[in-house]
Short mmCIF file of C-alpha atoms in Angstrom, two decimals:
data_model
loop_
_atom_site.label_atom_id
_atom_site.label_comp_id
_atom_site.label_asym_id
_atom_site.label_seq_id
_atom_site.Cartn_x
_atom_site.Cartn_y
_atom_site.Cartn_z
CA MET A 1 137.96 39.44 119.45
CA SER A 2 137.86 43.22 118.84
CA HIS A 3 136.74 44.38 122.29
CA PRO A 4 137.09 41.65 124.94
CA LEU A 5 136.49 42.77 128.51
CA ILE A 6 139.59 40.99 129.83
CA THR A 7 142.91 39.78 128.44
CA ILE A 8 144.85 36.87 129.95
CA ILE A 9 148.58 37.31 129.29
CA ILE A 10 150.86 34.27 129.41
CA PRO A 11 154.63 34.86 129.07
CA THR A 12 156.49 31.67 128.19
CA HIS A 13 160.05 30.48 127.67
CA ASN A 14 161.07 26.92 126.76
CA ARG A 15 158.12 25.14 128.36
CA PRO A 16 156.30 23.49 125.44
CA HIS A 17 155.27 20.61 127.73
CA LEU A 18 153.54 22.89 130.26
CA LEU A 19 152.26 25.82 128.23
CA PRO A 20 149.28 24.03 126.57
CA ARG A 21 147.69 23.32 129.95
CA ALA A 22 147.99 26.98 130.94
CA VAL A 23 146.48 28.13 127.64
CA GLU A 24 143.62 25.63 127.86
CA SER A 25 142.82 26.76 131.41
CA ALA A 26 142.59 30.34 130.13
CA LEU A 27 140.41 29.46 127.14
CA ASN A 28 138.15 27.17 129.17
CA GLN A 29 136.92 29.87 131.52
CA THR A 30 133.20 30.01 132.32
CA TYR A 31 133.38 33.66 131.23
CA GLN A 32 133.84 33.81 127.45
CA ASP A 33 134.31 37.51 126.62
CA LEU A 34 138.08 37.30 126.79
CA GLU A 35 141.25 37.04 124.78
CA VAL A 36 144.44 35.12 125.55
CA ILE A 37 147.85 36.44 124.55
CA VAL A 38 150.85 34.14 124.69
CA VAL A 39 154.17 36.01 124.56
CA ASP A 40 156.81 33.52 123.46
CA ASP A 41 160.00 34.89 124.98
CA GLY A 42 162.55 33.48 122.53
CA SER A 43 161.77 29.80 123.10
CA GLN A 44 163.91 27.26 121.26
CA GLU A 45 160.96 24.91 120.87
CA ARG A 46 157.38 26.00 120.23
CA ALA A 47 154.36 24.40 121.85
CA THR A 48 151.35 23.06 119.98
CA LEU A 49 148.43 25.27 120.95
CA PRO A 50 144.65 25.18 120.29
CA ASP A 51 143.23 26.79 117.17
CA ASP A 52 140.98 29.39 118.80
CA PRO A 53 140.09 32.89 117.53
CA ARG A 54 140.47 34.23 121.07
CA LEU A 55 144.14 33.20 121.17
CA ARG A 56 147.03 35.31 119.89
CA VAL A 57 150.71 34.36 119.98
CA ILE A 58 153.43 37.01 119.92
CA VAL A 59 156.89 35.59 119.19
CA LEU A 60 159.97 37.47 120.40
CA GLU A 61 163.19 36.72 118.53
CA LYS A 62 165.36 36.79 121.66
CA ASN A 63 164.82 36.12 125.34
CA VAL A 64 164.06 39.39 127.15
CA GLY A 65 162.82 38.07 130.50
CA GLY A 66 159.46 37.69 132.16
CA ALA A 67 158.94 41.37 133.05
CA ALA A 68 159.61 42.56 129.50
CA ALA A 69 157.44 39.78 128.03
CA ARG A 70 154.58 40.84 130.31
CA ASN A 71 155.00 44.42 129.11
CA VAL A 72 154.75 43.28 125.49
CA GLY A 73 151.52 41.44 126.29
CA THR A 74 150.12 44.39 128.25
CA LYS A 75 150.67 46.83 125.39
CA ALA A 76 149.10 44.40 122.91
CA ALA A 77 146.05 43.63 125.09
CA LYS A 78 142.63 44.78 123.92
CA GLY A 79 140.79 44.12 127.17
CA ARG A 80 139.95 46.79 129.72
CA TRP A 81 141.05 44.36 132.42
CA ILE A 82 144.14 42.16 132.31
CA THR A 83 145.51 39.27 134.33
CA TYR A 84 148.77 37.35 134.05
CA LEU A 85 149.25 33.59 134.08
CA ASP A 86 152.63 31.89 134.42
CA ASP A 87 153.17 29.23 131.76
CA ASP A 88 153.63 26.45 134.33
CA ASP A 89 150.52 27.34 136.36
CA TYR A 90 146.83 27.17 135.50
CA LEU A 91 143.56 28.92 136.25
CA LEU A 92 140.49 27.31 137.76
CA PRO A 93 137.46 27.58 135.44
CA GLN A 94 135.66 30.41 137.31
CA MET A 95 138.68 32.62 137.90
CA VAL A 96 137.68 35.33 135.44
CA GLU A 97 133.95 35.20 136.18
CA LEU A 98 134.41 35.46 139.94
CA SER A 99 137.00 38.23 139.64
CA LEU A 100 135.03 40.43 137.26
CA SER A 101 131.78 39.89 139.17
CA THR A 102 133.45 41.03 142.39
CA LEU A 103 134.94 44.08 140.69
CA GLU A 104 131.58 44.96 139.16
CA LYS A 105 129.75 44.79 142.50
CA THR A 106 132.34 46.50 144.69
CA THR A 107 131.46 49.75 146.43
CA VAL A 108 135.15 50.63 146.88
CA ASN A 109 136.09 53.87 145.17
CA PRO A 110 138.17 53.42 142.00
CA PRO A 111 140.81 52.74 140.99
CA VAL A 112 140.60 49.16 142.22
CA ALA A 113 142.27 45.85 141.41
CA LEU A 114 141.63 42.35 142.71
CA ILE A 115 143.59 39.41 144.03
CA SER A 116 142.13 36.03 144.96
CA GLY A 117 143.17 32.78 146.61
CA LEU A 118 145.57 30.24 145.20
CA GLN A 119 146.73 26.74 145.97
CA LYS A 120 150.21 25.37 145.48
CA VAL A 121 149.99 21.87 144.01
CA ASP A 122 152.55 19.17 143.25
CA GLU A 123 152.97 17.05 140.13
CA THR A 124 150.22 14.66 141.27
CA GLY A 125 147.75 17.48 141.83
CA LYS A 126 148.01 17.23 145.63
CA VAL A 127 147.51 20.55 147.41
CA ILE A 128 150.67 21.57 149.27
CA ALA A 129 149.52 24.96 150.51
CA THR A 130 146.46 27.22 150.38
CA ARG A 131 146.77 31.00 150.45
CA ILE A 132 143.93 33.48 150.93
CA PRO A 133 144.62 37.19 150.32
CA PRO A 134 143.98 40.07 152.74
CA THR A 135 140.40 41.37 152.64
CA LEU A 136 141.41 44.89 151.63
CA CYS A 137 144.64 46.74 150.92
CA PRO A 138 143.61 50.43 150.77
CA GLN A 139 145.05 52.79 148.19
CA GLY A 140 148.21 54.34 149.63
CA ASP A 141 149.35 51.15 151.39
CA HIS A 142 152.41 49.15 150.38
CA PHE A 143 150.90 45.64 150.19
CA PHE A 144 153.23 43.04 151.74
CA LEU A 145 154.90 45.65 153.97
CA GLU A 146 151.61 46.13 155.85
CA THR A 147 150.66 43.79 158.71
CA PRO A 148 148.28 41.11 157.33
CA GLU A 149 145.13 39.78 158.97
CA PRO A 150 145.54 36.44 160.77
CA GLY A 151 145.34 33.55 158.33
CA ARG A 152 145.76 35.76 155.25
CA SER A 153 148.72 35.78 152.87
CA PHE A 154 150.29 38.33 150.56
CA HIS A 155 151.69 35.45 148.47
CA THR A 156 148.75 35.53 146.08
CA LYS A 157 150.15 38.15 143.71
CA GLN A 158 149.85 35.85 140.67
CA THR A 159 146.06 36.22 140.77
CA LEU A 160 146.04 39.95 140.04
CA VAL A 161 143.20 41.32 137.90
CA VAL A 162 143.81 44.99 137.11
CA GLU A 163 142.95 47.62 134.53
CA ARG A 164 145.39 47.64 131.63
CA ASP A 165 145.62 51.43 131.65
CA LEU A 166 146.64 51.46 135.31
CA ILE A 167 149.55 49.09 134.70
CA LEU A 168 150.69 51.30 131.83
CA LYS A 169 150.25 54.41 134.02
CA ILE A 170 152.65 53.15 136.68
CA GLY A 171 155.24 52.22 134.06
CA GLY A 172 154.49 48.52 133.61
CA TRP A 173 156.78 45.81 134.90
CA ASP A 174 160.35 46.81 135.77
CA GLU A 175 162.44 45.06 133.12
CA THR A 176 165.65 45.37 135.16
CA PHE A 177 164.28 42.64 137.46
CA ARG A 178 164.42 38.94 136.52
CA SER A 179 163.19 37.76 139.92
CA ARG A 180 160.98 39.47 142.55
CA VAL A 181 159.06 41.05 139.65
CA HIS A 182 155.65 40.68 141.34
CA SER A 183 156.88 42.13 144.65
CA GLU A 184 158.37 45.12 142.86
CA LEU A 185 155.21 45.79 140.83
CA PHE A 186 152.93 45.68 143.89
CA LEU A 187 155.08 48.23 145.75
CA ARG A 188 154.18 50.67 142.96
CA LEU A 189 150.63 49.45 142.33
CA ASN A 190 149.08 49.54 145.82
CA PRO A 191 149.89 53.25 146.36
CA GLN A 192 147.87 53.96 143.21
CA CYS A 193 144.84 51.72 143.79
CA THR A 194 142.92 49.71 146.38
CA LEU A 195 143.39 45.95 146.22
CA ILE A 196 140.31 43.86 146.98
CA GLY A 197 140.89 40.33 148.33
CA LEU A 198 138.53 37.62 147.08
CA PRO A 199 138.55 34.61 149.47
CA LYS A 200 138.05 32.08 146.67
CA ILE A 201 140.64 29.74 145.15
CA THR A 202 141.04 30.67 141.49
CA TYR A 203 144.64 29.76 140.65
CA HIS A 204 146.90 26.70 140.94
CA LEU A 205 150.59 27.38 141.33
CA PHE A 206 152.44 24.31 140.08
CA SER A 207 155.40 23.08 142.14
CA HIS A 208 157.60 20.96 139.89
CA SER A 209 161.16 19.83 139.27
CA SER A 210 161.73 22.00 136.18
CA ASP A 211 163.69 25.21 136.51
CA ARG A 212 161.87 28.26 137.85
CA VAL A 213 163.31 31.75 137.91
CA SER A 214 162.52 31.87 141.65
CA GLY A 215 164.83 28.89 142.14
CA ASN A 216 167.88 30.63 140.66
CA TYR A 217 170.13 31.33 143.65
CA GLN A 218 172.11 34.19 142.12
CA LEU A 219 169.07 35.91 140.62
CA ARG A 220 167.22 35.76 143.95
CA GLN A 221 170.08 37.45 145.80
CA GLU A 222 170.64 40.08 143.11
CA SER A 223 166.95 40.90 142.79
CA PHE A 224 166.52 41.01 146.58
CA GLN A 225 169.24 43.65 146.88
CA ARG A 226 167.93 45.55 143.85
CA LEU A 227 164.42 45.63 145.33
CA LEU A 228 165.63 46.98 148.67
CA LYS A 229 167.76 49.62 146.99
CA LYS A 230 165.02 50.81 144.63
CA HIS A 231 162.40 51.07 147.41
CA GLU A 232 164.73 51.86 150.31
CA GLU A 233 162.55 54.65 151.69
CA ILE A 234 159.39 52.51 151.65
CA PHE A 235 161.09 49.57 153.39
CA SER A 236 162.61 51.84 156.04
CA SER A 237 159.18 53.25 156.89
CA HIS A 238 157.86 49.71 157.62
CA PRO A 239 160.50 48.29 160.03
CA LYS A 240 158.43 45.37 161.34
CA MET A 241 157.46 43.88 157.99
CA PHE A 242 160.81 44.88 156.51
CA ALA A 243 162.45 42.70 159.17
CA GLU A 244 160.05 39.85 158.38
CA PHE A 245 160.78 40.18 154.67
CA VAL A 246 164.53 39.91 155.32
CA TYR A 247 163.98 37.03 157.77
CA LYS A 248 161.98 35.01 155.23
CA HIS A 249 164.64 35.68 152.61
CA ALA A 250 167.21 34.32 155.08
CA LEU A 251 165.16 31.14 155.55
CA LYS A 252 164.86 30.65 151.79
CA SER A 253 168.59 31.26 151.36
CA TYR A 254 169.30 28.58 153.96
CA GLN A 255 167.01 26.12 152.17
CA MET A 256 168.97 26.81 148.99
CA GLN A 257 172.24 26.03 150.82
CA GLN A 258 173.34 29.69 150.77
CA LYS A 259 174.31 29.53 154.42
CA LYS A 260 176.56 32.60 154.49
CA ALA A 261 173.83 34.78 152.95
CA ALA A 262 171.26 33.21 155.27
CA LEU A 263 173.24 34.07 158.39
CA SER A 264 173.94 37.67 157.36
CA HIS A 265 170.28 38.30 156.50
CA TRP A 266 169.07 36.63 159.69
CA LEU A 267 171.29 38.94 161.75
CA TRP A 268 170.11 41.91 159.73
CA ALA A 269 166.46 41.02 160.34
CA LEU A 270 167.15 40.68 164.06
CA LYS A 271 168.73 44.13 164.09
CA LEU A 272 165.79 45.70 162.24
CA HIS A 273 163.09 44.50 164.66
CA PRO A 274 164.32 42.14 167.45
CA SER A 275 160.97 41.50 169.17
CA HIS A 276 159.14 40.56 165.96
CA ILE A 277 161.91 38.26 164.76
CA PHE A 278 162.09 36.49 168.13
CA PHE A 279 158.31 36.04 167.91
CA LEU A 280 158.65 34.49 164.43
CA ILE A 281 161.39 32.16 165.66
CA TYR A 282 159.29 31.14 168.69
CA ARG A 283 156.25 30.52 166.49
CA SER A 284 158.32 28.40 164.10
CA ILE A 285 159.78 26.28 166.91
CA PHE A 286 156.37 25.80 168.55
CA SER A 287 154.83 24.83 165.20
CA GLN A 288 157.51 22.18 164.65
CA LEU A 289 157.10 20.81 168.16
CA SER A 290 153.32 20.64 167.83
CA THR A 291 153.66 18.29 164.86
CA ARG A 292 155.97 15.94 166.79
CA LEU A 293 154.66 15.84 170.37
CA PRO A 294 151.54 13.93 171.44
CA LYS A 295 148.54 16.19 171.99
CA LYS A 296 148.53 15.43 175.72
CA PHE A 297 151.74 17.46 176.05
CA LEU A 298 150.22 20.48 174.31
CA ILE A 299 146.58 20.49 175.46
CA PRO A 300 145.75 20.42 179.20
CA SER A 301 143.83 17.34 180.25
CA ASN A 302 140.44 17.67 182.03
CA SER A 303 140.95 14.47 183.98
CA SER A 304 141.96 14.65 187.66
#
């Protein structure tokens, strides 16, 4: 299509068994004025994809990483708006229609971008977690370093719908990162535009046994340190959420059996903001107890 309103960009690497579902979910949107760009990041085996005039495939000779592949797709996109879809995830049918409709009707001063809700699902399709984004992240904020509304999550970054020119204006995706790429992008994006939160589920994040970049222990640690170093001033100006960010990284490190890293980051988080970290620990312990104890131990009885 010569002038689609939106481009869906799908970077892929060695996932021929998962990519077709992602592509089909993009092509099967209820909104049809779109194009889909698959950026094959040096895959050893190519996937069989639908024959559709709205689909373009860009093949890179060598693996350059997800950030660089997204930049290739962004530069090639013809749509005014763009969104990114991981090759192992998939969009719900009304993702594009709901997103563009909300952006069209908003009274928020431009520039604006949009994020919506997502669900994490397992290999059987069972919903593991549901995440709804903050209602509004005003221009000048720093997204996940701001205090969220109760019940809202910043872990919906995969649903971003944004103007192509704005992504190019802020320099695109940082290609020195192989992990934490979304977190890094949003620290540069939110200061330049307001992020609207749509409380609708539009995206399924697929939890599976295949390798994910986010599951690479070494990459996670390296990218974590790189992120803090690059945005040191921004993190330092948000001590509470900085501490929470380090604390959650410590928990993830522990789950990945990186116990030494987990301990050092836990102590660091405690040093950054003791009261908030103790609150998070208390909340975690209470949550675990509430799933194990009978309700009569947690809720006062009205009987005499």
